[in-house]
mmCIF file of C-alpha atoms in Angstrom:
data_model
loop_
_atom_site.group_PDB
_atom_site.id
_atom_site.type_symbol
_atom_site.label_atom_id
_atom_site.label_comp_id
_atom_site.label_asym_id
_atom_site.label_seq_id
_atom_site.Cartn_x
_atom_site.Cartn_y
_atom_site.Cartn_z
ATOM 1 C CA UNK A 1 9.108 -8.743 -22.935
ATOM 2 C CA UNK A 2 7.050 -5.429 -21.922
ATOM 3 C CA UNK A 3 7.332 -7.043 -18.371
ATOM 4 C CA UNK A 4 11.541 -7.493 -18.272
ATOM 5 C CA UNK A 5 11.552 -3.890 -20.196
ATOM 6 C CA UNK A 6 9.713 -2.265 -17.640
ATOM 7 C CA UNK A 7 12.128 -3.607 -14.785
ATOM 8 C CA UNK A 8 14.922 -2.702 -16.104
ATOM 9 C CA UNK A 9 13.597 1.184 -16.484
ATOM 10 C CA UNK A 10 12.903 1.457 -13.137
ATOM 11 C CA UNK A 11 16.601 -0.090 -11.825
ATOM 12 C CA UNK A 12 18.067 2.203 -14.444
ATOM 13 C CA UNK A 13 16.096 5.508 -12.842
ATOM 14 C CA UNK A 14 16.539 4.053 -9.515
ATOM 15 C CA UNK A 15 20.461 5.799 -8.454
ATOM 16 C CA UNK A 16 18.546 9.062 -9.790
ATOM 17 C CA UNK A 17 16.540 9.429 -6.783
ATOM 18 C CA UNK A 18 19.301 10.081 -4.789
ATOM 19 C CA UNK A 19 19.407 13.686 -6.654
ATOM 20 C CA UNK A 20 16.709 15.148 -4.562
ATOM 21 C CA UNK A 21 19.483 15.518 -1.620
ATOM 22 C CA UNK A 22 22.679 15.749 -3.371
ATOM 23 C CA UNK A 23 23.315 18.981 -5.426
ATOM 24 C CA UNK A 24 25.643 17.188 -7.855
ATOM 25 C CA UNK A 25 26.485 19.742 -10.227
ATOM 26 C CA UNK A 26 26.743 22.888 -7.916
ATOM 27 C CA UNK A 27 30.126 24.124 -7.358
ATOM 28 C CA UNK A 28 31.323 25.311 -3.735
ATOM 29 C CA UNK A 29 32.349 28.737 -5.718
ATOM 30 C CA UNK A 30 28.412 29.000 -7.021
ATOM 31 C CA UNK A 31 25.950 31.172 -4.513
ATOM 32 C CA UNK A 32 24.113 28.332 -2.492
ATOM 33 C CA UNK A 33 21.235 29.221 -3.778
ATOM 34 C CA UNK A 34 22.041 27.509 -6.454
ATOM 35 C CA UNK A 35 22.227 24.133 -4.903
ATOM 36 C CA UNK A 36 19.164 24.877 -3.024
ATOM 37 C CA UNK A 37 17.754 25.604 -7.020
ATOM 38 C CA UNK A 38 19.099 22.118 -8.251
ATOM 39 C CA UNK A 39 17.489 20.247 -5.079
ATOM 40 C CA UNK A 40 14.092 21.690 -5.864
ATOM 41 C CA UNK A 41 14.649 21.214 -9.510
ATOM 42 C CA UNK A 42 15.632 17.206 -9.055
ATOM 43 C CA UNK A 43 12.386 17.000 -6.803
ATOM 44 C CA UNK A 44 9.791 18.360 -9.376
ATOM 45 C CA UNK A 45 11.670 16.738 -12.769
ATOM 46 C CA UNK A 46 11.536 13.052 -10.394
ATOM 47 C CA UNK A 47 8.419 13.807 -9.116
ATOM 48 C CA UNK A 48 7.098 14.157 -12.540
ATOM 49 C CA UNK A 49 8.891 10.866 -13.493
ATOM 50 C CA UNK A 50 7.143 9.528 -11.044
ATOM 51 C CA UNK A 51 3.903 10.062 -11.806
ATOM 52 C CA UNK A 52 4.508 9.473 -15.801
ATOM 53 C CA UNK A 53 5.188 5.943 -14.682
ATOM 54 C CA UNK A 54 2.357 5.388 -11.679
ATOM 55 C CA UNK A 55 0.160 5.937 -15.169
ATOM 56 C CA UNK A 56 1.751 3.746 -17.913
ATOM 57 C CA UNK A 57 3.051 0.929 -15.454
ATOM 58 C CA UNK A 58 0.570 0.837 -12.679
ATOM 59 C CA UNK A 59 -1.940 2.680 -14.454
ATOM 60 C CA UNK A 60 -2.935 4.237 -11.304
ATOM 61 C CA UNK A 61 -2.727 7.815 -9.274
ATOM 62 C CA UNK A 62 0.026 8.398 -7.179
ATOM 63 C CA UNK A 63 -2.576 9.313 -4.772
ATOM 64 C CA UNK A 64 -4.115 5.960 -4.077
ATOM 65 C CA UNK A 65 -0.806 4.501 -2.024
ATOM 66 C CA UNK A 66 -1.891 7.389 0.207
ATOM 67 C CA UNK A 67 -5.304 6.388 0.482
ATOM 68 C CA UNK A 68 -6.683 4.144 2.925
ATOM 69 C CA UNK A 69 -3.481 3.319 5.064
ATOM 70 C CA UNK A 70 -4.065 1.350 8.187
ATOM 71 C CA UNK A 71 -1.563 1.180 11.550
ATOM 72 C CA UNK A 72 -1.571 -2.025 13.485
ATOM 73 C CA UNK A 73 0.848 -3.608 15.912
ATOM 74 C CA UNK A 74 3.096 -5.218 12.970
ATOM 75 C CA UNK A 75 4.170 -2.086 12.079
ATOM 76 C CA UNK A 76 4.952 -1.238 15.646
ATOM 77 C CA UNK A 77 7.725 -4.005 15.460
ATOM 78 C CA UNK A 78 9.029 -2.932 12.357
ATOM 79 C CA UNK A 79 9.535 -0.159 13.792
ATOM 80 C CA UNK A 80 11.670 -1.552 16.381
ATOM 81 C CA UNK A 81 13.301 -3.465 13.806
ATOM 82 C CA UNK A 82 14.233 -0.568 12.026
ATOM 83 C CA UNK A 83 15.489 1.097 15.096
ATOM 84 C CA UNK A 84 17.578 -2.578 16.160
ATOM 85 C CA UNK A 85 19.118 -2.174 12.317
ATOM 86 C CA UNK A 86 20.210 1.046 12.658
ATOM 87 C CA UNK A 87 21.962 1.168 16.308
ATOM 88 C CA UNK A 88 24.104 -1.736 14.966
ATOM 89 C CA UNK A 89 24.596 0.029 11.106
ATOM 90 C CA UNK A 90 25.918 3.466 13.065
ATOM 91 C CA UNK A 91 27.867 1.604 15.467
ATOM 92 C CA UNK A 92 29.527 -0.375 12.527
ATOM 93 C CA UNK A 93 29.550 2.314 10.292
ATOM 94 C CA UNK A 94 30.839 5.481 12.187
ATOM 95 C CA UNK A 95 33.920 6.364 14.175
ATOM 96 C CA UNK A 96 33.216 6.613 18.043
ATOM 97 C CA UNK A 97 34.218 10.089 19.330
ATOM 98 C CA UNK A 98 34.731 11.905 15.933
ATOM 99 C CA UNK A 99 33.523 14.947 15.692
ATOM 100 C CA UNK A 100 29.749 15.187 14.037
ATOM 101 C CA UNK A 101 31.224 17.356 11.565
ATOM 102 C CA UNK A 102 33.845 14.150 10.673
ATOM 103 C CA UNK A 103 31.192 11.481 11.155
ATOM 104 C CA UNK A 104 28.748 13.644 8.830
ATOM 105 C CA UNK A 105 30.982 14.375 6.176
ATOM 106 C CA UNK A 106 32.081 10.452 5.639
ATOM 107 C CA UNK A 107 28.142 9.864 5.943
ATOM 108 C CA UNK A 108 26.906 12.477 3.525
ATOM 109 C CA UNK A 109 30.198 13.086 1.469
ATOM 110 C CA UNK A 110 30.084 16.932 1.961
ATOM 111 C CA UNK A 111 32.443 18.673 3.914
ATOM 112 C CA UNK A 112 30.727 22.424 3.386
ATOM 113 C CA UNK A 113 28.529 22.729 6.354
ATOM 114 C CA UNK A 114 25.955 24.437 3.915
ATOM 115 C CA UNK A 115 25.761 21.460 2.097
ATOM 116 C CA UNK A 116 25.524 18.996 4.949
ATOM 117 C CA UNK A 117 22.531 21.071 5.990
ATOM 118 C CA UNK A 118 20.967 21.162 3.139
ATOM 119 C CA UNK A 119 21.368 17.248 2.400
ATOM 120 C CA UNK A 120 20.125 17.396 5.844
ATOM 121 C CA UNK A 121 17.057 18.570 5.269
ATOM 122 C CA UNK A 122 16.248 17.357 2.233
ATOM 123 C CA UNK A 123 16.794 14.121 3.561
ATOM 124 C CA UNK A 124 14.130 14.772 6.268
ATOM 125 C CA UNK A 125 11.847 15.946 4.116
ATOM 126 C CA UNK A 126 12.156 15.978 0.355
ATOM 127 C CA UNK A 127 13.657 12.466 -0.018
ATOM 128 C CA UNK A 128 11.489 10.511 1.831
ATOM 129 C CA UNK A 129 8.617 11.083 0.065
ATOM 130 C CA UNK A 130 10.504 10.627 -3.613
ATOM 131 C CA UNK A 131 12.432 7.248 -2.695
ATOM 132 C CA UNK A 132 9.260 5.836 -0.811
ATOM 133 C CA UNK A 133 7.060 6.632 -3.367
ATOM 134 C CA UNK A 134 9.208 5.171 -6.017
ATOM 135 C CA UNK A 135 10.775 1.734 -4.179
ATOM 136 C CA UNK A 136 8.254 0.816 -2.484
ATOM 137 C CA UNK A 137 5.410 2.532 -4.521
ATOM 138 C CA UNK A 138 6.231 1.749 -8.114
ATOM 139 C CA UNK A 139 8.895 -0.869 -8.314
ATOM 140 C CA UNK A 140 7.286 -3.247 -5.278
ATOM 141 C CA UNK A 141 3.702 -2.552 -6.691
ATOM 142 C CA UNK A 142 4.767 -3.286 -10.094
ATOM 143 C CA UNK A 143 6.669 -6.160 -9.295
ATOM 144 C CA UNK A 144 3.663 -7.496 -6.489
ATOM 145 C CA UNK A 145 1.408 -7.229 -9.611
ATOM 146 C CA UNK A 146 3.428 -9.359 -11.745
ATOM 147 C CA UNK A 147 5.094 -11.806 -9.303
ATOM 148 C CA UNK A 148 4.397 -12.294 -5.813
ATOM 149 C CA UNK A 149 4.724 -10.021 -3.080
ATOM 150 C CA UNK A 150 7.998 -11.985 -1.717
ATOM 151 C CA UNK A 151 9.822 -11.285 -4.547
ATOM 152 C CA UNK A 152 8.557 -7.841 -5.080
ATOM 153 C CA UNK A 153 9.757 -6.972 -1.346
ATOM 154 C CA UNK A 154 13.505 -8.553 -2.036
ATOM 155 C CA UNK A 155 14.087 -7.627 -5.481
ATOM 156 C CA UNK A 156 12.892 -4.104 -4.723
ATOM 157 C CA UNK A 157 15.439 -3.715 -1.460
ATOM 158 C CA UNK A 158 18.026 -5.275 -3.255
ATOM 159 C CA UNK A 159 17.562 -2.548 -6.261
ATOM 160 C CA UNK A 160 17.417 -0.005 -3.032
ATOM 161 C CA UNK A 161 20.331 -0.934 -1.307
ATOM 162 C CA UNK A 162 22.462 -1.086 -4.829
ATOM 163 C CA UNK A 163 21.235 2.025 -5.414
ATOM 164 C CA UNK A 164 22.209 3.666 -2.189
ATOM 165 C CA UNK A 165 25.811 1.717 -1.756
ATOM 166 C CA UNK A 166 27.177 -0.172 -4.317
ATOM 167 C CA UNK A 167 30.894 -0.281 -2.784
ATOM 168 C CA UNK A 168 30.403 -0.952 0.405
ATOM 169 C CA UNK A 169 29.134 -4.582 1.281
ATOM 170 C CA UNK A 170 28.575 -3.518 5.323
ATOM 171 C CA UNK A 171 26.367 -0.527 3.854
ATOM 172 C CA UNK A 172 24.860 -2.226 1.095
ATOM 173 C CA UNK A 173 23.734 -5.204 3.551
ATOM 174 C CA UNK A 174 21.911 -3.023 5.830
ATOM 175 C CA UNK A 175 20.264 -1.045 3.642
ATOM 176 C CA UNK A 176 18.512 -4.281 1.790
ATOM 177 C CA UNK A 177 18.060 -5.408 5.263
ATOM 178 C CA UNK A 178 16.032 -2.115 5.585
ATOM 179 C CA UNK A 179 14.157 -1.860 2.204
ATOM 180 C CA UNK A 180 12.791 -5.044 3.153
ATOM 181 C CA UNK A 181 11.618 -3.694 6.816
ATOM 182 C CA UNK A 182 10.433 -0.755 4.678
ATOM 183 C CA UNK A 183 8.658 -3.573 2.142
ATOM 184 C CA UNK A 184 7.007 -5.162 4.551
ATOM 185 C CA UNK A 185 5.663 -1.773 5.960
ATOM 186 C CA UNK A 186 4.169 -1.329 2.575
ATOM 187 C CA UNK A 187 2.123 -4.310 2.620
ATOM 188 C CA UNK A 188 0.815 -4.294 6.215
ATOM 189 C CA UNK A 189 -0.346 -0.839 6.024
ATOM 190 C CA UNK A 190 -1.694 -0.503 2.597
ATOM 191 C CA UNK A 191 0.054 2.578 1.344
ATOM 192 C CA UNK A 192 3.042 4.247 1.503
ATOM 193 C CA UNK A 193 2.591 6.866 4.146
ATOM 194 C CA UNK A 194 4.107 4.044 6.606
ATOM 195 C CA UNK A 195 7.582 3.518 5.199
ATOM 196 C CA UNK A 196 7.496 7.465 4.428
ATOM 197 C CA UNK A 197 7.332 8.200 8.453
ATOM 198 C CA UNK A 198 9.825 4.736 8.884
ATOM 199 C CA UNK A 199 12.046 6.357 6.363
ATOM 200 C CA UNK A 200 12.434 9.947 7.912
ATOM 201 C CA UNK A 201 12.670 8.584 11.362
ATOM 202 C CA UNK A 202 16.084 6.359 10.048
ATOM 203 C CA UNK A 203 17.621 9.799 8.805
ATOM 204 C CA UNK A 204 16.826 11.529 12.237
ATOM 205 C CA UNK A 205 17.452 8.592 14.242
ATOM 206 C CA UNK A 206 21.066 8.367 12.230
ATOM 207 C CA UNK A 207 21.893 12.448 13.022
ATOM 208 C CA UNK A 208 21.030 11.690 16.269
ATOM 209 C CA UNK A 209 23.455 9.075 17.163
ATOM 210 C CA UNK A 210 26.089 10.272 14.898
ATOM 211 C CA UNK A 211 25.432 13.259 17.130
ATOM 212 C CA UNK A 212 25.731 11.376 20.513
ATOM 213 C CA UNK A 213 27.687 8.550 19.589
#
């Protein structure tokens, strides 16, 4: 019962993540600083989330997935795999010769330039570390623990791609498809600091084709 509890915690906090990069409740007649405020805010209130629950469900330290990470070639062709997913999700996804501005705005939902540079960068930098730490750090641990690591990588991508498009069945697809690219990263190098790096380079690799493209 603690078990199923637990689980259903974690896909209850899991759409909350994506609060580190989306200023929600600031209005475009606010100063920006405010959304800038509100972006830092979600990051430290999560963060501290986070670690409440690396101690009562893992009962560990958040920094022991960052401890003792190793590289080999299997992560090399995840890597590729990741890059394979993405090409094909952008060239599905976004509308060839539109504007950046156009292509951005149906991507990130803001049309304020302010706030697609902001989302910008705290999707290069802030949210990365946030989503990574709690996918594929506390749900996939927690679920690794208690099942086997199979089901920990699916269920956890299929909890990340719900939680990062629900209404779109292209979107939601790929983004399974790449929690469970992001999984397997996990578990071949140990830690998290892996699908941290894959996870930023799928946000620059996306501006930069929605840039080109």
């Amino acid at each position: 019962m603690k078990k199923t509890s637990f689980i259903f915690i974690l896909i209850f906090l899991s759409p909350l993540m994506e609060l580190v990069r989306y200023p929600i409740l600031y209005s475009t007649d606010e100063p920006f600083s405010y959304a800038v405020i509100e972006i830092l805010v979600a990051f430290i209130i999560l963060m501290a989330i986070i670690l409440y629950l690396y101690h009562k469900i893992i009962i560990n330290k958040v920094i022991d997935v960052f401890r003792n990470n190793h590289f080999n070639f299997q992560l090399v062709v995840i890597g590729i795999e990741l890059l394979l997913l993405e090409v094909s999700f952008v060239l599905l996804t976004a509308k060839p010769h539109e504007s950046f501005q156009t292509n951005l705005s149906n991507l990130i939902g803001y049309t304020d330039s302010k706030l697609q540079l902001l989302c910008i960068i705290a999707s290069l930098t802030l949210s990365p570390i946030i989503v990574e730490l709690f996918f594929r750090g506390l749900i996939q641990s927690f679920l690794k623990d208690n099942f086997s690591e199979k089901y920990a990588i699916l269920f956890s991508s299929v909890i990340y791609g719900i939680s990062h498009s629900l209404f779109s069945i292209i979107s939601l697809m790929y983004y399974i498809l790449a929690g469970i690219l992001l999984g397997k990263s996990r578990e071949e190098s140990n830690g998290i600091i892996a699908p941290i790096i894959f996870h930023c380079s799928w946000d620059i690799l996306i501006m930069l084709m929605l840039w080109i493209y």
